[in-house]
Tab-separated table of C-alpha atoms in Angstrom:
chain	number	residue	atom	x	y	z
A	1	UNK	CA	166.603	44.586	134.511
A	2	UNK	CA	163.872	47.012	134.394
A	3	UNK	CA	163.919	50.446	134.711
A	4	UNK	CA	162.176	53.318	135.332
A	5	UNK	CA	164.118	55.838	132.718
A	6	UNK	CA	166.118	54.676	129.573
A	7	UNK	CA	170.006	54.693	129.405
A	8	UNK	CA	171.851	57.400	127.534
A	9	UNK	CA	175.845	57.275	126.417
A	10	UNK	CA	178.487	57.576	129.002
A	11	UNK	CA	179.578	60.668	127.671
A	12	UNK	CA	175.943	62.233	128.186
A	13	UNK	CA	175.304	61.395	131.551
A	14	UNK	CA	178.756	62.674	132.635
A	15	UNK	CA	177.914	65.760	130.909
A	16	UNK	CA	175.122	66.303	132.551
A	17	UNK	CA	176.178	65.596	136.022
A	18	UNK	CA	179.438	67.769	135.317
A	19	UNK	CA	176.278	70.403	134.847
A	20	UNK	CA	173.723	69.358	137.752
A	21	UNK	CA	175.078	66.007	139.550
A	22	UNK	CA	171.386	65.921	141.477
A	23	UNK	CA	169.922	65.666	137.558
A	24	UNK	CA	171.273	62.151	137.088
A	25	UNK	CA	169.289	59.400	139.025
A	26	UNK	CA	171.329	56.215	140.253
A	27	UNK	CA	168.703	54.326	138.040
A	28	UNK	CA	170.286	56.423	135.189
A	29	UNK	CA	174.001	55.632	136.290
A	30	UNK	CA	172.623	51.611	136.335
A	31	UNK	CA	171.452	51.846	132.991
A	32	UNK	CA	174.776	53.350	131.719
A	33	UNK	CA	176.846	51.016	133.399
A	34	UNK	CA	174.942	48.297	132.033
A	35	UNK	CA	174.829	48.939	128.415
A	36	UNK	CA	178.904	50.232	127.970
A	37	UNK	CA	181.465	48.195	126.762
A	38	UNK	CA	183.382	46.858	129.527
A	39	UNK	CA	186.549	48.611	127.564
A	40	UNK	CA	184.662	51.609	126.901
A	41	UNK	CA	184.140	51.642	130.834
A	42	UNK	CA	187.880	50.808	131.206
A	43	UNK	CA	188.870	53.841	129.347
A	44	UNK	CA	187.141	56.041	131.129
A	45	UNK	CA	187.653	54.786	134.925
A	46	UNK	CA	190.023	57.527	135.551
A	47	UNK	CA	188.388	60.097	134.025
A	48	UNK	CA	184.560	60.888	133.283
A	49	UNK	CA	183.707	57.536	135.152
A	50	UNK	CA	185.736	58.080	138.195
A	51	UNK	CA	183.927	61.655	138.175
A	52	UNK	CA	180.821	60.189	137.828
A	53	UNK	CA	181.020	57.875	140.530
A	54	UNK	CA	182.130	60.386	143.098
A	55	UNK	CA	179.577	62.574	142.464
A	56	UNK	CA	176.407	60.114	142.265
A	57	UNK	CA	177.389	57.062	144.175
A	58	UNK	CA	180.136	58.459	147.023
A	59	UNK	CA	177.932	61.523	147.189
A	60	UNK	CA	174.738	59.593	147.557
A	61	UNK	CA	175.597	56.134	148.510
A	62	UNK	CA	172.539	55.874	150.994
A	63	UNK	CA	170.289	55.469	147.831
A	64	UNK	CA	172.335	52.477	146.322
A	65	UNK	CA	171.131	50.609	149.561
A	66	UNK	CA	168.129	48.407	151.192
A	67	UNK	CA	169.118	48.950	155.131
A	68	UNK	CA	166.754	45.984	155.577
A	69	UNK	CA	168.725	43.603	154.056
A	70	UNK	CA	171.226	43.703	157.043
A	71	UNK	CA	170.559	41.484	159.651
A	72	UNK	CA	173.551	41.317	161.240
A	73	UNK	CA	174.539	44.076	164.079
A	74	UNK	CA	175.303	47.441	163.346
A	75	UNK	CA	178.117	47.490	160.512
A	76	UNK	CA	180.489	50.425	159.382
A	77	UNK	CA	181.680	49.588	155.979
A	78	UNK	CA	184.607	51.914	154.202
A	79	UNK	CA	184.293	52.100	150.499
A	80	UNK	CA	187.505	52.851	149.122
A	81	UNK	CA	187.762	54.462	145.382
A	82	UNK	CA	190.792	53.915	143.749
A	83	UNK	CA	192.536	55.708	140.925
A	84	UNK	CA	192.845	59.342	142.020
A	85	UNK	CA	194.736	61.524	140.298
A	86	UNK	CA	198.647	61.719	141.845
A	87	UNK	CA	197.400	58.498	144.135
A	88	UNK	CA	195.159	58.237	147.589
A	89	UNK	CA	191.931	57.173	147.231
A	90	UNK	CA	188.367	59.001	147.666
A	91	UNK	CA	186.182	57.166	151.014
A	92	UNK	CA	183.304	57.044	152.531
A	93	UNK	CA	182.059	55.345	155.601
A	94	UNK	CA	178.623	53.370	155.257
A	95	UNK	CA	176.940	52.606	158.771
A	96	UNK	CA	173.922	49.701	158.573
A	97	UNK	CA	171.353	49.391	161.156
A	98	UNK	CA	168.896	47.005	159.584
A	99	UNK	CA	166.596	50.036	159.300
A	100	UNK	CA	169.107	53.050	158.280
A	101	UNK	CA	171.868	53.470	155.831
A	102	UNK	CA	173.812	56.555	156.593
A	103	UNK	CA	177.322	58.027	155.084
A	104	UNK	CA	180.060	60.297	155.875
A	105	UNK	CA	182.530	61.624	153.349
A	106	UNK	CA	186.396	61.092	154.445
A	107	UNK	CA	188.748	58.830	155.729
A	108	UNK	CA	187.816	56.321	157.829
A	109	UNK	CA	190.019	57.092	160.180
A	110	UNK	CA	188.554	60.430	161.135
A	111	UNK	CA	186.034	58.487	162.268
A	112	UNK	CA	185.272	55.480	164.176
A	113	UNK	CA	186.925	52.260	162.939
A	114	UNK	CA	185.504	50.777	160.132
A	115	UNK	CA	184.686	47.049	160.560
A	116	UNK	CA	185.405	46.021	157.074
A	117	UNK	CA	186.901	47.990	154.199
A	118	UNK	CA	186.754	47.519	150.115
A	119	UNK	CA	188.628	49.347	147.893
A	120	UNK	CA	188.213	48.990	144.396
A	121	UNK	CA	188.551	51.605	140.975
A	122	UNK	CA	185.574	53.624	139.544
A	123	UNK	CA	184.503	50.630	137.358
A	124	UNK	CA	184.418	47.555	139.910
A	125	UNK	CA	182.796	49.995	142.724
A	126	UNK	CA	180.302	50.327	139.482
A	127	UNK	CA	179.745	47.266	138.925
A	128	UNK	CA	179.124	46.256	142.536
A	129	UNK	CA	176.600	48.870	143.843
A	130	UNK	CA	174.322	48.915	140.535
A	131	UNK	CA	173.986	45.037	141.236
A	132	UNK	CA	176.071	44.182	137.540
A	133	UNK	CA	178.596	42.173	139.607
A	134	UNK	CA	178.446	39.386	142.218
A	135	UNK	CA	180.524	40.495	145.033
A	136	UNK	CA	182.439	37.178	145.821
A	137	UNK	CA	183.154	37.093	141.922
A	138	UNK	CA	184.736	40.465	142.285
A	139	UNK	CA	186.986	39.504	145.182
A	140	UNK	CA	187.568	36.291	143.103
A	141	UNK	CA	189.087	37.954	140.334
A	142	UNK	CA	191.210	40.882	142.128
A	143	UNK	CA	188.372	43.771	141.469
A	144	UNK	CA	187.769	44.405	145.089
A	145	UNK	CA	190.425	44.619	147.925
A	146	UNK	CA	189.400	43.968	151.277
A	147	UNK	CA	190.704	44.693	154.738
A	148	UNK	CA	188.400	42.664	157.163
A	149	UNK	CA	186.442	39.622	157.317
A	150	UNK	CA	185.413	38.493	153.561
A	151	UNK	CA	181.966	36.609	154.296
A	152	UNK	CA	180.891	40.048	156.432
A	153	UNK	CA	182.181	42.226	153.488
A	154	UNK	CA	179.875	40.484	150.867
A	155	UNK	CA	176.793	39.953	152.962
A	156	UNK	CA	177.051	44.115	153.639
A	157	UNK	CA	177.903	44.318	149.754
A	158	UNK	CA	174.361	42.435	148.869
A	159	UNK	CA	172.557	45.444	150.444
A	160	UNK	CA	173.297	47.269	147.407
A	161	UNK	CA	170.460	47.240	145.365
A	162	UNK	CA	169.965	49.774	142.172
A	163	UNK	CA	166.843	52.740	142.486
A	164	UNK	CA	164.669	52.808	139.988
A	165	UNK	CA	164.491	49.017	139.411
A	166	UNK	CA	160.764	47.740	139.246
A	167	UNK	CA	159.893	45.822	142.091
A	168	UNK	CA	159.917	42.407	141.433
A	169	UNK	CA	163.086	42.552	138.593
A	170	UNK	CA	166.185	41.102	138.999
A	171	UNK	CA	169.021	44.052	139.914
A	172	UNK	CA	171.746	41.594	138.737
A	173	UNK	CA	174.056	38.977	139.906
A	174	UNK	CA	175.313	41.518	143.104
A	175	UNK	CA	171.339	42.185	143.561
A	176	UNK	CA	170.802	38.626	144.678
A	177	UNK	CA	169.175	38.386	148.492
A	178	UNK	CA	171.859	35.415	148.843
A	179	UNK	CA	174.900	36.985	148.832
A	180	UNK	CA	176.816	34.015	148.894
A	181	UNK	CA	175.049	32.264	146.094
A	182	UNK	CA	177.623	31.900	143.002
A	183	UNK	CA	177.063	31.128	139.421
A	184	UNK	CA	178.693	28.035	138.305
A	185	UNK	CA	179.225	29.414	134.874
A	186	UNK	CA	180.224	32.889	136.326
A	187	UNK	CA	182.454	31.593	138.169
A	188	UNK	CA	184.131	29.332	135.302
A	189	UNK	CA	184.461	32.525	133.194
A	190	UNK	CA	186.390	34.302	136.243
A	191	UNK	CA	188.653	31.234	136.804
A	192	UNK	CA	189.618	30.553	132.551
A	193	UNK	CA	191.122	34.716	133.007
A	194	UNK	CA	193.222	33.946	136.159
A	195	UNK	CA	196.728	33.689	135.758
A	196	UNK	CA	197.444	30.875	137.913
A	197	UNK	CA	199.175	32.936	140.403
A	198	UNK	CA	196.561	35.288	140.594
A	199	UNK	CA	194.257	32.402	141.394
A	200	UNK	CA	196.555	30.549	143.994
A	201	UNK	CA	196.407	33.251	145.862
A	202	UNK	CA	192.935	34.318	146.071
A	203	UNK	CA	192.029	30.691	146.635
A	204	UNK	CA	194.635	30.909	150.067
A	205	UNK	CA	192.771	33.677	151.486
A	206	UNK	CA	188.809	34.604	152.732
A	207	UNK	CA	187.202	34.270	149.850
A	208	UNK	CA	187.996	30.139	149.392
A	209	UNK	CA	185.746	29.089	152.140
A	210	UNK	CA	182.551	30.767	149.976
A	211	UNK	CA	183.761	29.552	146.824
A	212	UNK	CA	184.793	25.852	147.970
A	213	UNK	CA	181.513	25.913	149.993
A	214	UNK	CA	179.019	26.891	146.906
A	215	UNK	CA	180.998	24.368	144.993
A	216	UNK	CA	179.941	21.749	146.958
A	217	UNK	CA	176.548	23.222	148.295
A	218	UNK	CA	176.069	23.118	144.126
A	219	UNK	CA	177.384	19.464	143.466
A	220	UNK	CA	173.568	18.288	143.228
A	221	UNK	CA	172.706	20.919	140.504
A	222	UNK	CA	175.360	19.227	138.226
A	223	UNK	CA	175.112	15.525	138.414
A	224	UNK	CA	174.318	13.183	136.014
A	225	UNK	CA	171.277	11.357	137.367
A	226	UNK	CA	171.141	9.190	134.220
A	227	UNK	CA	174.865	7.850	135.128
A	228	UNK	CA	174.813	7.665	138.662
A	229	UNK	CA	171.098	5.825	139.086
A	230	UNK	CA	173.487	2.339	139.993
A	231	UNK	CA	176.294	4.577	141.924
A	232	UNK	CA	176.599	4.619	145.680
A	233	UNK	CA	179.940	5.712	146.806
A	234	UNK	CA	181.911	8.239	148.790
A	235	UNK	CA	184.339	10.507	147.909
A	236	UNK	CA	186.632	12.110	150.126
A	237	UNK	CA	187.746	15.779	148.933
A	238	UNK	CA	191.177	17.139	150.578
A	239	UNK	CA	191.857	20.616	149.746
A	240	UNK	CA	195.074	22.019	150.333
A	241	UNK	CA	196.377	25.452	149.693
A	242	UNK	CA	195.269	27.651	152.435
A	243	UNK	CA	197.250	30.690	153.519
A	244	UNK	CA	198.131	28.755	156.917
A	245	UNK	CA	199.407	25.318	155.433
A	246	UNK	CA	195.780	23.497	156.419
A	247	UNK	CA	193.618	21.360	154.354
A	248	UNK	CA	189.952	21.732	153.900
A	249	UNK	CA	187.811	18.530	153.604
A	250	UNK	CA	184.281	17.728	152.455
A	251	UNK	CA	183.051	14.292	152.023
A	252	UNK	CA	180.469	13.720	149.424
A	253	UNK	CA	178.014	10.462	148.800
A	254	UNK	CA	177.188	9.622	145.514
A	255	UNK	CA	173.810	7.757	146.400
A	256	UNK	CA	171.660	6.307	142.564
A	257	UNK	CA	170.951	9.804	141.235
A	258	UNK	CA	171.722	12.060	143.741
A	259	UNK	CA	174.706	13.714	145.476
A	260	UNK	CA	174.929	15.147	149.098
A	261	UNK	CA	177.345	16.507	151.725
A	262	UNK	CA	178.044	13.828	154.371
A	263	UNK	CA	180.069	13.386	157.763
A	264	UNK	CA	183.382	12.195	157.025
A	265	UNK	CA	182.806	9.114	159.624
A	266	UNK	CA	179.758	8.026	158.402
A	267	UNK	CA	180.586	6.358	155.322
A	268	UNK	CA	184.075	4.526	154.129
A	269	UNK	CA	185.261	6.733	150.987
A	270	UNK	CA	185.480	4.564	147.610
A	271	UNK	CA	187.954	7.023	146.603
A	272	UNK	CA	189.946	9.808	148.095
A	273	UNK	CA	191.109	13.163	146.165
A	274	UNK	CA	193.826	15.395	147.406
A	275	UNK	CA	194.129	18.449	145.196
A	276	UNK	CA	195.032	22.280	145.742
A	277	UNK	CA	192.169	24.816	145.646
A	278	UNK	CA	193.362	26.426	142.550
A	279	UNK	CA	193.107	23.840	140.440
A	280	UNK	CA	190.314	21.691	141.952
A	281	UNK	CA	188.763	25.212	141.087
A	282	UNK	CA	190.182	24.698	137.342
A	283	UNK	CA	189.017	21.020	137.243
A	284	UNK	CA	185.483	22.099	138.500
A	285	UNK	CA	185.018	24.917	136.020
A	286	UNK	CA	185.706	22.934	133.142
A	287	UNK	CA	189.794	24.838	132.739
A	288	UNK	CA	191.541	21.568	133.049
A	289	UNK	CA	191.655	18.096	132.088
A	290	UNK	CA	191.570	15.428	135.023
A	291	UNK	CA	194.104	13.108	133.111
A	292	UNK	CA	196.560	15.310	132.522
A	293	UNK	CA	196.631	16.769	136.114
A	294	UNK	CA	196.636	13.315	137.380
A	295	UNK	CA	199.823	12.881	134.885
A	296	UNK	CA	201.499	15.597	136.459
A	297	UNK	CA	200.750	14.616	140.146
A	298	UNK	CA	198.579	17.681	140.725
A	299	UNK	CA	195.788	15.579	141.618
A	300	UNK	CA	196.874	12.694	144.422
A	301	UNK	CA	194.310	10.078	144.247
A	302	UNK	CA	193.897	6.814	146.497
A	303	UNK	CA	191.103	3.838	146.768
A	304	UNK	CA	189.623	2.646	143.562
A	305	UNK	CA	191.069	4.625	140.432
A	306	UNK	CA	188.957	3.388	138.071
A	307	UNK	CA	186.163	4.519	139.724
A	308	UNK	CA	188.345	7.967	140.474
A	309	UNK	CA	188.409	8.263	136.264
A	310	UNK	CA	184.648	8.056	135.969
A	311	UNK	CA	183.945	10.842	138.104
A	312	UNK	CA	183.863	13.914	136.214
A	313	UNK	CA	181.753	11.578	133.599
A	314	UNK	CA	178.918	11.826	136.471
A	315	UNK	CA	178.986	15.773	136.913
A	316	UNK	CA	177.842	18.424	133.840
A	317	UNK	CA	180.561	20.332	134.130
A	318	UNK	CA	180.256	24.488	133.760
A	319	UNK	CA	181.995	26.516	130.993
C-alpha cells in the first residue's frame, strides 16, 4: 500500500484527534491500522480505537468510499459499531447512488429502512473500510454481523476504498474491485481458527454460497496439470449443511490438465462426494486429512474409490 503521509503510533494519532479530529486524514488512520499489532489493536478497541473510529470514520464515512463502484440501485447500508460503553451501539446510515455517498448519524430507524445492516467492534469496522480485510473473510470468521442479504452486504462493503492511497496501489484484500474474489490461503488461515461450531454455522447461512462458489470458481488455479494430463473424469460434489436441510451440488470434469464446472447431466460422475460444508471447507484448506474423515464417515463416497483416494493428490492444496 502506498501512501500519501507516513504512519505514526496508535497512541499519537488518537492524541491528536482527541485535540483536532479534522487533523487526522483517513490515509493516516489506514496507515495506523496497518502497521499495529492485531493485539495492540485488540486492546484498545474499546477505548482510544473505538474513539478514533467514531470520530474519523462514523464522522466522515463518505471519504472511506468510491460511490462509483456501486452499480447496483440505490442502497442504504447501516454500519453498526459495537462495544459502547454500558452497551448499544454507535450507527450511521450510508446511502449509494453510483455517483454519491452520503451519511446520517443515528439509528437507522429514525430513518428510512436500511436495506442491509453490519455491525461489527471498532477493530473489524477498521479493518474493513481501510481495505486491510476482505469482507466475506470477515463474515467468515464472526467479525461482521449482518442483518440482510450477505452477497448485497459485501458488494456495498467493496466500495470502501482508503484516501490517500496512490492511484494505481493495491488498498488491500477489502480494496479488491471483485468483492467476491477470496484468497485461497486467506481463507485457509480463517478456517484452521474456527472452532468447529463456529464454522458449522457460518457455513449454514449467506455467506456459504460465496465461499462454496469461489472454491469451485478457483478449482483450476490449484490443479496439478502434471498429474491429471491422462485424467478425464467427473466428480460429483454434494454439499450438505445448509440452514434449511438442502444440499448444494457442483459437478466438476477433470479433463488431461485442466478442471472446469460442468452440468450435472452432461457427463456420468466417476465418483461422487457427499460431505458437509464445514469440513469440505477443512478438507479444501488443507485442516483435515481425507483418510481419516473418510474413517469416520464424514466424507460419504460412491463410484470408483480408488480413484476417490487420488483426488486431493491432483489439487495443490492451500495452507
Amino acid at each position: 500500500m502506498t501512501l500519501t503521509s507516513r504512519p505514526g503510533s496508535l497512541a499519537e494519532l488518537a492524541a491528536a484527534a482527541a485535540a483536532d479530529p479534522a487533523s487526522v486524514t483517513p490515509a493516516e488512520l489506514a496507515a495506523v491500522v496497518a502497521v499495529t499489532p492485531p493485539h495492540e489493536l485488540r486492546a484498545a478497541a474499546s477505548g482510544e480505537l473505538r474513539d478514533l473510529t467514531i470520530d474519523i470514520v462514523l464522522g466522515r464515512l463518505p471519504e472511506f468510499v468510491t460511490p462509483e463502484r456501486w452499480q447496483g440501485d440505490p442502497l442504504r447500508l447501516a454500519l453498526r459499531l459495537t462495544g459502547r460503553r454500558g452497551g448499544g451501539s454507535d450507527t450511521v446510515v450510508l446511502t449509494l447512488d453510483g455517483a454519491t455517498a452520503a451519511a446520517v448519524r443515528g439509528d437507522a430507524g429514525t430513518h428510512a429502512p436500511a436495506d442491509v445492516s453490519i455491525e461489527a467492534d471498532a477493530v473489524d469496522l477498521l479493518l474493513l473500510v481501510t481495505g486491510q480485510e476482505h469482507a466475506a473473510l470477515l463474515f467468515l470468521r464472526g467479525g461482521l454481523r449482518l442483518d440482510g442479504d450477505v452477497r448485497l452486504a459485501i458488494a456495498a462493503a467493496a466500495c470502501f476504498s482508503v484516501p490517500g492511497v496512490a492511484d494505481g496501489a493495491e488498498a488491500g484484500p477489502g480494496g479488491d474491485l471483485d468483492p467476491l474474489a477470496i484468497d485461497a490461503n486467506a481463507v485457509s488461515r480463517v478456517v484452521k481458527d474456527l472452532s468447529d461450531k463456529d464454522l458449522r454455522a457460518r457455513m449454514a447461512g449467506g455467506v456459504r454460497d460465496i465461499v462454496l462458489g469461489e472454491i469451485f470458481a478457483r478449482f483450476a488455479d490449484h490443479l496439478r496439470r502434471e498429474r491429471t494430463a491422462e485424467v478425464e473424469a467427473a466428480v460429483a460434489w454434494r454439499i450438505s449443511g445448509r440452514e434449511d436441510g438442502g444440499v448444494d451440488e457442483f459437478t466438476t470434469l477433470i479433463d488431461r490438465g485442466s478442471v472446469r464446472l460442468v452440468e450435472a447431466h452432461e457427463h456420468r460422475p466417476r465418483v461422487s462426494i457427499q460431505v458437509e460444508a464445514a469440513d469440505f471447507l477443512k478438507l479444501v484448506t488443507g485442516n483435515a486429512n481425507p483418510a481419516m474423515m473418510f474413517m469416520r464417515r464424514k466424507i460419504s463416497v460412491r463410484g470408483d474409490l480408488g480413484f476417490a483416494a487420488q483426488l486431493t493428490g491432483m489439487f495443490r492444496i492451500p495452507g
